[in-house]
Short mmCIF file of C-alpha atoms in Angstrom, two decimals:
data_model
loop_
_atom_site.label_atom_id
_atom_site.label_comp_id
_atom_site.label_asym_id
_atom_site.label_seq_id
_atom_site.Cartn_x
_atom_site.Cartn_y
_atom_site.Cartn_z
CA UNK A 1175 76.00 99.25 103.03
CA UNK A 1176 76.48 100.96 106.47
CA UNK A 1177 77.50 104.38 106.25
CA UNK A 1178 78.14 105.82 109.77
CA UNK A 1179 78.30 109.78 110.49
CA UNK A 1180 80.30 110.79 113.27
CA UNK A 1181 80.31 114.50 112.77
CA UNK A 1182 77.25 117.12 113.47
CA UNK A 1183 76.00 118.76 109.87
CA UNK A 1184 76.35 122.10 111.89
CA UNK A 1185 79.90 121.43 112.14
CA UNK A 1186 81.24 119.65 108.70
CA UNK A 1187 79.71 118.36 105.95
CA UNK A 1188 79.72 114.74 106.30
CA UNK A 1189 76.38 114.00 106.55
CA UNK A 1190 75.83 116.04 103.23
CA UNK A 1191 78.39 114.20 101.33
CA UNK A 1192 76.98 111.16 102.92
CA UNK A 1193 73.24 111.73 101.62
CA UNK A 1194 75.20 113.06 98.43
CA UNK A 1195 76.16 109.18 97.96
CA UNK A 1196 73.97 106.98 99.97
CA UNK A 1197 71.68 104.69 97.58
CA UNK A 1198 68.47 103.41 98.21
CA UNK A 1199 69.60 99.73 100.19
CA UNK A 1200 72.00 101.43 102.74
CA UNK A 1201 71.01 102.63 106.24
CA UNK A 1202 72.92 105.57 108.04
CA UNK A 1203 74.35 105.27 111.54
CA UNK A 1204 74.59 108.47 113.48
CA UNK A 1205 77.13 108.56 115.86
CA UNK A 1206 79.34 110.91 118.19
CA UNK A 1207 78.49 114.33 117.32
CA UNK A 1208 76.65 112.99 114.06
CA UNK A 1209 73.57 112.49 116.56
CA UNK A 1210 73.06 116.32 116.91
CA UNK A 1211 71.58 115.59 113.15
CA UNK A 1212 69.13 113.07 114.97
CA UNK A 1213 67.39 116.24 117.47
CA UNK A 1214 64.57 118.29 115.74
CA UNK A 1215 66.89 121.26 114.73
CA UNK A 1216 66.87 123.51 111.08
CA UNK A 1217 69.16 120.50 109.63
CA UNK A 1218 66.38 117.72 110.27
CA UNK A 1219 64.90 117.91 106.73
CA UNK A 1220 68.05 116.55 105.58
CA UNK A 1221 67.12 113.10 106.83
CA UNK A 1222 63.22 113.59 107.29
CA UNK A 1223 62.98 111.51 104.24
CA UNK A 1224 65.39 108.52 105.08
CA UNK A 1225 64.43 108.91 108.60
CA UNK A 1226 60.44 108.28 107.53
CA UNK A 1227 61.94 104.65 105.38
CA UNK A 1228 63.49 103.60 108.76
CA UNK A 1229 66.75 104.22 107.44
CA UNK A 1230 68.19 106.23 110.40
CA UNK A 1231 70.19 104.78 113.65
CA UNK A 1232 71.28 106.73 115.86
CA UNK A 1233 73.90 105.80 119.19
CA UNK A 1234 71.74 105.80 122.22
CA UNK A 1235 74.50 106.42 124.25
CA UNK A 1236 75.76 109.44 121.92
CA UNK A 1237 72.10 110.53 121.95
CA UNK A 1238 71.76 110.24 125.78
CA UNK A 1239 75.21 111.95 126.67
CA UNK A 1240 74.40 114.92 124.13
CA UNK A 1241 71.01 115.86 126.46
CA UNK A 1242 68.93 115.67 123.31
CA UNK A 1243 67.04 112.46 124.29
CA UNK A 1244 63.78 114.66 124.28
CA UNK A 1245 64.45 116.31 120.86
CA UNK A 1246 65.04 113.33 118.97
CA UNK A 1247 63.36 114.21 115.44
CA UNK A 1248 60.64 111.90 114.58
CA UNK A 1249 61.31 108.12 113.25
CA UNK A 1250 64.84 107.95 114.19
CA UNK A 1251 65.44 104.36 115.59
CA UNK A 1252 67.96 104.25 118.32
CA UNK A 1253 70.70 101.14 118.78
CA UNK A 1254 72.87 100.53 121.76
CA UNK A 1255 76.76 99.29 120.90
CA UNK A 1256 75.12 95.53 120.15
CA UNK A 1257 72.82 97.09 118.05
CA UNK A 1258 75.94 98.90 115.78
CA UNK A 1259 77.39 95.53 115.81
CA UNK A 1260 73.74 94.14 114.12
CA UNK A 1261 73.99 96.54 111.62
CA UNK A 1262 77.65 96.43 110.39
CA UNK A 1263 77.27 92.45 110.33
CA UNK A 1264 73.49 92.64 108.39
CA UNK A 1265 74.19 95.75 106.31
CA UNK A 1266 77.52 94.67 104.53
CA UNK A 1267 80.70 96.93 103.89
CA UNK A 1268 81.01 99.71 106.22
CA UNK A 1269 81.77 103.63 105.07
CA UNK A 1270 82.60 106.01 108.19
CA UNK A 1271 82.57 109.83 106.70
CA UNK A 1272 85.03 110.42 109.14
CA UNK B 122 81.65 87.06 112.09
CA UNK B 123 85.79 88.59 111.83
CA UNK B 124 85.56 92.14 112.05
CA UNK B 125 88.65 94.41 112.14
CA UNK B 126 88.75 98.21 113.63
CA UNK B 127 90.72 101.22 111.97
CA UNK B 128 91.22 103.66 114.86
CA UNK B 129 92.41 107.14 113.36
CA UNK B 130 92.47 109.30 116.70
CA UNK B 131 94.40 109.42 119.49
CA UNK B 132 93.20 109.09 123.28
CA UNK B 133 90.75 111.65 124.78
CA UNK B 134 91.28 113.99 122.21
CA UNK B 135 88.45 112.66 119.91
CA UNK B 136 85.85 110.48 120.94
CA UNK B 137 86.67 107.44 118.10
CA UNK B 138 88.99 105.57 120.08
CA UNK B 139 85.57 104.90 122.93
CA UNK B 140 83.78 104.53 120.15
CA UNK B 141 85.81 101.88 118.66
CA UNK B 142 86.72 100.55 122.20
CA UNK B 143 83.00 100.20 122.97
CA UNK B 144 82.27 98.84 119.69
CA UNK B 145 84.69 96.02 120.07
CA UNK B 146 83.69 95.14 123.56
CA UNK B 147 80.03 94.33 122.39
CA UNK B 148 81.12 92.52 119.46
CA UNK B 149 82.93 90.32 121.29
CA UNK B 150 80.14 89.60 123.84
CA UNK B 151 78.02 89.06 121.03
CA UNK B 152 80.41 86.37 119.57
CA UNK B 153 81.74 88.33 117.13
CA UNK B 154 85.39 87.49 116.73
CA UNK B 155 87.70 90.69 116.27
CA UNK B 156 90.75 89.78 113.79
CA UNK B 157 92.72 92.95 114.47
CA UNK B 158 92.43 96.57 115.73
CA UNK B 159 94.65 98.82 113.43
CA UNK B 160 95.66 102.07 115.16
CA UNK B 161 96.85 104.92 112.29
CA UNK B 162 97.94 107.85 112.43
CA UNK B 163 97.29 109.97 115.63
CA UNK B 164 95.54 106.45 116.91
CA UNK B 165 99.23 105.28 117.68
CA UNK B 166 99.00 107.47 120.86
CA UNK B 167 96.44 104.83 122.07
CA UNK B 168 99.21 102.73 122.81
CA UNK B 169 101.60 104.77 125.16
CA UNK B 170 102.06 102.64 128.64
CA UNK B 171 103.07 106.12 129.64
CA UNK B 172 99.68 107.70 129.70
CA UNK B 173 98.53 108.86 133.14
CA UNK B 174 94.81 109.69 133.36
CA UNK B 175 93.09 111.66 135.95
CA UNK B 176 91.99 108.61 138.54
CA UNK B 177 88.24 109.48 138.13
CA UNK B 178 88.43 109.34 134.40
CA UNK B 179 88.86 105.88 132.09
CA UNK B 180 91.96 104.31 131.14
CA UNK B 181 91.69 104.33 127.73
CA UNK B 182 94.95 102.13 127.11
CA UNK B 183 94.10 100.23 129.42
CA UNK B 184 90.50 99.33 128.76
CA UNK B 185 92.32 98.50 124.89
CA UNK B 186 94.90 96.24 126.50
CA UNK B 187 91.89 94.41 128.64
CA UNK B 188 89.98 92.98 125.92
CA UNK B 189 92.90 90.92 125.56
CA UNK B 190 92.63 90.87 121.45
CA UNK B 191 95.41 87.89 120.54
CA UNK B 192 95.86 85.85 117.35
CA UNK B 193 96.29 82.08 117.85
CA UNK B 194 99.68 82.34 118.86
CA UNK B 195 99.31 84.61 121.68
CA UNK B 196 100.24 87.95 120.13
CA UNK B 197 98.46 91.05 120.77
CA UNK B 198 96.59 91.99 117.47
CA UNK B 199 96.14 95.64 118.77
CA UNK B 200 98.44 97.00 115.68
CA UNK B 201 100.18 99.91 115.40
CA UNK B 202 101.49 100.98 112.14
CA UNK B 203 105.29 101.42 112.53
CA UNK B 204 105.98 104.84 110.41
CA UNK B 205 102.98 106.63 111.97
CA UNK B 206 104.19 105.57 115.10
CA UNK B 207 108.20 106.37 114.55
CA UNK B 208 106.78 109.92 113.40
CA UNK B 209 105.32 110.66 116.53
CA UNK B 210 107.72 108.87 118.95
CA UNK B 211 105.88 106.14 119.78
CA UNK B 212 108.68 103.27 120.22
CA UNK B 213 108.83 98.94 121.00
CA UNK B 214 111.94 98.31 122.75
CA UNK B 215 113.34 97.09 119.60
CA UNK B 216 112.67 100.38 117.79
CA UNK B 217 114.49 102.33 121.05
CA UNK B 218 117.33 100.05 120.52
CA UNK B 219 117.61 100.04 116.87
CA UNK B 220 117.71 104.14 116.14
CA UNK B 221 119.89 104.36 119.81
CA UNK B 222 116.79 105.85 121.89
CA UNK B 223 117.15 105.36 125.97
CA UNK B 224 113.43 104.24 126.74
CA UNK B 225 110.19 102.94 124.78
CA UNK B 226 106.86 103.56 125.59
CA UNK B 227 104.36 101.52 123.41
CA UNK B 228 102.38 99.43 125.82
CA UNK B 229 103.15 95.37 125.86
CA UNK B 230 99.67 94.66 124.68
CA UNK B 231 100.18 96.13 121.49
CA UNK B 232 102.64 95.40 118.91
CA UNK B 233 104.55 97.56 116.44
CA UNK B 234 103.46 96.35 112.76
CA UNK B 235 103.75 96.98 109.54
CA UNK B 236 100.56 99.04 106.64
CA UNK B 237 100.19 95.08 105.43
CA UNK B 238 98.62 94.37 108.42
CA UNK B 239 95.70 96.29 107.88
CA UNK B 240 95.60 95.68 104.03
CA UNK B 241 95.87 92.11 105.35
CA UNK B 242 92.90 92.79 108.07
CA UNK B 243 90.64 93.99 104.99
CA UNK B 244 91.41 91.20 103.06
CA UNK B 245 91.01 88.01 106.23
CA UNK B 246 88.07 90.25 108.08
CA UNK B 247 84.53 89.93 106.89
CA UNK B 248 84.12 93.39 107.77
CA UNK B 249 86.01 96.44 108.29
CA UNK B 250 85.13 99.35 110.50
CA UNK B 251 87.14 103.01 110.85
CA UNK B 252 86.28 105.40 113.35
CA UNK B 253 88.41 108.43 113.23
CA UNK B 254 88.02 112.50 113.77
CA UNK C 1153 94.76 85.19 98.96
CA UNK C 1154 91.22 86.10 98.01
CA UNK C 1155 90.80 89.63 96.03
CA UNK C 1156 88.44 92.04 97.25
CA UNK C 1157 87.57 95.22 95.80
CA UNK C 1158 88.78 97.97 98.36
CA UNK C 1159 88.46 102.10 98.03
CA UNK C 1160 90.05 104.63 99.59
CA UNK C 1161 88.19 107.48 100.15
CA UNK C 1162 89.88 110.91 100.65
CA UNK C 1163 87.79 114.00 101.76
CA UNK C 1164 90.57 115.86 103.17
CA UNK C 1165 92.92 118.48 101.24
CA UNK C 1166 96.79 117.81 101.27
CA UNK C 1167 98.80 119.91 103.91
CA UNK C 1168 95.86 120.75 106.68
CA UNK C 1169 96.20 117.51 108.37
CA UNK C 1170 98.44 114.32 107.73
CA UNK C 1171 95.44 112.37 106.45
CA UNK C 1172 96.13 112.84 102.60
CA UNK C 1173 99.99 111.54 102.92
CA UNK C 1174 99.54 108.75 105.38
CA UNK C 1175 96.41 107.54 103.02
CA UNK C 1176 98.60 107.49 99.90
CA UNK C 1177 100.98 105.38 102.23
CA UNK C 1178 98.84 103.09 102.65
CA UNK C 1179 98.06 103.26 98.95
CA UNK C 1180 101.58 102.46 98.03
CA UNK C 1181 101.67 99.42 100.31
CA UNK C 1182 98.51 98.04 99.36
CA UNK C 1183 99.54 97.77 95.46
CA UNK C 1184 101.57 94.69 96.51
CA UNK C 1185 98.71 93.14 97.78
CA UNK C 1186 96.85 92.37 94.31
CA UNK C 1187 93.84 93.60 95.64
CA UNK C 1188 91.65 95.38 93.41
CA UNK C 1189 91.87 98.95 94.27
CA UNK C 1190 89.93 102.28 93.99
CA UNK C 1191 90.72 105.40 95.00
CA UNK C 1192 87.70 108.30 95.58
CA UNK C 1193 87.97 112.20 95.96
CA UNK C 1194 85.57 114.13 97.67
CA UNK C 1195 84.99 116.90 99.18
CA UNK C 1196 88.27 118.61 100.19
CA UNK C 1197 89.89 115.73 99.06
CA UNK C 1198 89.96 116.52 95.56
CA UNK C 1199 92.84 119.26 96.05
CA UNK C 1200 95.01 116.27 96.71
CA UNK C 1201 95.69 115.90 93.07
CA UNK C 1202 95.41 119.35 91.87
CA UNK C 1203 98.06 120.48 89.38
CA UNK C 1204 100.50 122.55 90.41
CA UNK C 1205 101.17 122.30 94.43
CA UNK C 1206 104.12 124.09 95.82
CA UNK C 1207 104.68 123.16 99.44
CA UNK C 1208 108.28 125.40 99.30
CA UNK C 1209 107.16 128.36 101.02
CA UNK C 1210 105.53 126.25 104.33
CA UNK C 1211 108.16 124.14 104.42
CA UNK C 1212 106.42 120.67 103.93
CA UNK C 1213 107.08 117.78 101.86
CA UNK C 1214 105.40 118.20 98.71
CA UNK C 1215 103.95 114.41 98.11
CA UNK C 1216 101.96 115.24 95.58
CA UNK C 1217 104.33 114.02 92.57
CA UNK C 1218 103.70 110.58 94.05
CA UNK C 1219 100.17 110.59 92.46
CA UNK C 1220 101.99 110.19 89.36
CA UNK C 1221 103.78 106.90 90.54
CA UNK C 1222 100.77 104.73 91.01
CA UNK C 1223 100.05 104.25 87.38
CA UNK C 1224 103.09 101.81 87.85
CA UNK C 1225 101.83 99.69 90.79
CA UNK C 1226 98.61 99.34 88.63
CA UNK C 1227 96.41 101.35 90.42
CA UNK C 1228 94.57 103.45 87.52
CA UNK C 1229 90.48 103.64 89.46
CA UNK C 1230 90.90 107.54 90.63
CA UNK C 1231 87.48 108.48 90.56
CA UNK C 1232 87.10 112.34 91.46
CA UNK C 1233 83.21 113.82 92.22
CA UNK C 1234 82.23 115.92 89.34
CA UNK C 1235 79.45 117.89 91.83
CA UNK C 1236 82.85 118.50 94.60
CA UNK C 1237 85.20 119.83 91.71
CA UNK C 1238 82.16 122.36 90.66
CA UNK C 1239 81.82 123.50 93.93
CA UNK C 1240 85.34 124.87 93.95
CA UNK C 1241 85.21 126.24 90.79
CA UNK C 1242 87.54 123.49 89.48
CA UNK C 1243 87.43 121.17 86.66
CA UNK C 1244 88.97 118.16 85.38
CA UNK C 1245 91.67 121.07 83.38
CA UNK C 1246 93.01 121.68 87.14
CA UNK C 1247 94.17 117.95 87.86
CA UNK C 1248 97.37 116.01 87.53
CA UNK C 1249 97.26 114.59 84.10
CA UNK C 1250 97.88 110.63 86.38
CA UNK C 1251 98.09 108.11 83.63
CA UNK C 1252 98.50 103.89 83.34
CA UNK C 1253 99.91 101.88 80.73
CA UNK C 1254 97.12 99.55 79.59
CA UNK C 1255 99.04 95.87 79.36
CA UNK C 1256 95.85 94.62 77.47
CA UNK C 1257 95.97 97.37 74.87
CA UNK C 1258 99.06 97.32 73.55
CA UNK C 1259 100.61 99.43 76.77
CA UNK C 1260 98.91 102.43 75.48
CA UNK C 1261 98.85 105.35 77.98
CA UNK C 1262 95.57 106.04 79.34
CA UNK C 1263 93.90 108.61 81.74
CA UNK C 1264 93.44 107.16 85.89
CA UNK C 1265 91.54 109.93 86.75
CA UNK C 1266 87.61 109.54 85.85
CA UNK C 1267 85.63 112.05 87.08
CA UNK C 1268 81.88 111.03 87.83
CA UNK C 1269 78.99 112.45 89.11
CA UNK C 1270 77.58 111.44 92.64
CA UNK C 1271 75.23 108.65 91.36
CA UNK C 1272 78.23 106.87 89.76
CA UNK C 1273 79.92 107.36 92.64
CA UNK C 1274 77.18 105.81 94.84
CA UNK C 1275 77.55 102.90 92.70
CA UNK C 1276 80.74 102.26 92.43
CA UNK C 1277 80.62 102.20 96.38
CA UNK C 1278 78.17 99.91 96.84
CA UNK C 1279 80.75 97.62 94.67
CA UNK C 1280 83.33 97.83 97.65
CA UNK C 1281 84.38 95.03 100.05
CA UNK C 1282 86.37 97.04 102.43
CA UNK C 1283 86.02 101.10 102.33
CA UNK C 1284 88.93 103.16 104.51
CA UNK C 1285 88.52 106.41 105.37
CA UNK C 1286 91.09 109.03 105.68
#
């Protein structure tokens, strides 16, 4: 499964309920605001561990337009818009925690 | 592959409607074939032929309405759902007509639909996507 | 047409925004479809079938009596997070008593709401074909 987070963990707690649920095949998808989880903040740890199994995307462009291009926290792999595409056709049915 | 968007958010308000508009537009140039684009709730705004954006900032209707996302026989599949849209006065000329309304607004490259058509996108699409607030 | 296995997942409380209404809506509508459905509560979402809702005083349509129709459109996979209803101090007590009528057992009544705990939940998801958000 793809799930994809679209909101920051500072803000709402999609990303929580989204690790809360996630098993150990699916990959996450930060985008939007989710990509403020992607910078090295105090909420990093929450992924560190997914992150390190190359199990975080994050939206370049989200990334890029947020100024945090330089803070990204460590093994995050960034996509472009192709690159969401890839992973909603390779990684099966998609779950937004919209 | 099919793939069919949910769109829950309006224009400029929330970013999901780029999102999803951006999303499309490289599936498509990737050869990805997109079955339908379902705008719900607040999403129905994405439709309005009346919206007037600042010239230096995107069209966001219009960007929707130039992918040019048809079935086979030439109708738009950029679906609104017809009682989110009647809640929030966003009318087809046939909708203006039928509850005596002087005017519609809902763009021509989108049509007015029916909630089957996006149990009916899940069903045909080989994936289904939702970007929303 | 093909049946897929499709969930609804509802993270969002009743009244606060239209989500919880327009996703029973689509609910409703998808029951003629034949698909096989599931419905999920998390998060905020699980006050959407809390016992006891009175919308009178904010002047709102209360929708929540609807719950109690989908037993009839077969729709009987409610499955509620255990770990979301702690949080709130809530327990399975505080919901709707929803209930089906089993055709293969004789029409007995049984409950639609199961509440599980997040690792059931994780499974049940990675079941889906199609998962909507609301």
């Amino acid at each position: 499964m793809l799930h994809i987070v679209n909101k920051s963990s500072f803000e709402r707690n999609s990303l929580k309920s989204c690790l809360n649920t996630i098993d150990d095949t699916s990959v996450m998808l930060l985008i939007e605001d989710g990509v403020i989880s992607a910078a090295k903040n105090t909420n990093a740890p929450m992924i560190a561990d997914l992150a390190v199994q190359g199990r975080v995307y994050a939206l370049q462009g989200d990334v890029e337009a947020r100024g945090i291009s330089s803070k990204l926290a460590d093994n995050i792999k960034l996509v472009g818009y192709a690159g969401f595409v890839d992973l909603v056709v390779e990684h099966g049915t998609a779950v937004s925690w919209v | 592959m099919k793939i069919s968007i949910q769109v829950n958010e309006g224009p400029y308000q929330h970013q999901a409607s780029d999102t999803a508009y951006q999303f499309a537009k490289a599936a498509i140039e990737k050869g990805h074939e997109i079955f339908r684009v379902f705008f719900y709730h607040d999403g129905v705004n994405n439709a309005s032929r009346f919206t007037l954006p600042p010239q230096d900032d995107r069209n966001v209707i219009n960007q929707w309405a130039e992918l040019g996302i048809k079935n086979a026989d030439g109708e738009p599949e950029l679906v609104v759902c017809i009682a989110a849209a009647l809640r929030r006065g966003m009318l087809d000329e046939s909708e203006a007509s039928k509850n005596d309304i002087n005017g519609n607004n809902l763009h021509p490259a989108f049509r007015i639909s029916g909630l089957g058509q996006l149990i009916e996108a899940g069903i045909k699409s080989d994936r289904l996507v939702v970007f929303g607030d | 047409m093909a049946t897929k296995k499709f969930m609804y997942l509802n993270r969002r409380s009743s009244f606060g925004t239209i989500y919880a209404i327009e996703s029973l809506e689509v609910v409703l509508i998808a029951a003629a479809f034949e698909q096989d459905v599931s419905l999920a509560f998390i998060d905020d979402g699980v006050y959407q079938i809390v016992e006891g809702q009175n919308a009178d005083g904010i002047g709102m349509k209360n929708f929540s009596k609807t719950f109690h129709a989908l037993g009839d459109y077969d729709i009987n996979k409610l499955y509620v997070s255990a770990e979301s209803l702690e949080e709130r101090g809530l327990s399975a007590d505080d919901l709707m008593p929803l209930v089906y009528e089993d055709e293969d057992d004789d029409w007995a009544e049984k409950p639609s709401i199961k509440v599980v705990f997040n690792v059931e939940l994780s499974k049940i998801m990675s079941e889906q074909d199609v998962c909507l958000s609301f």
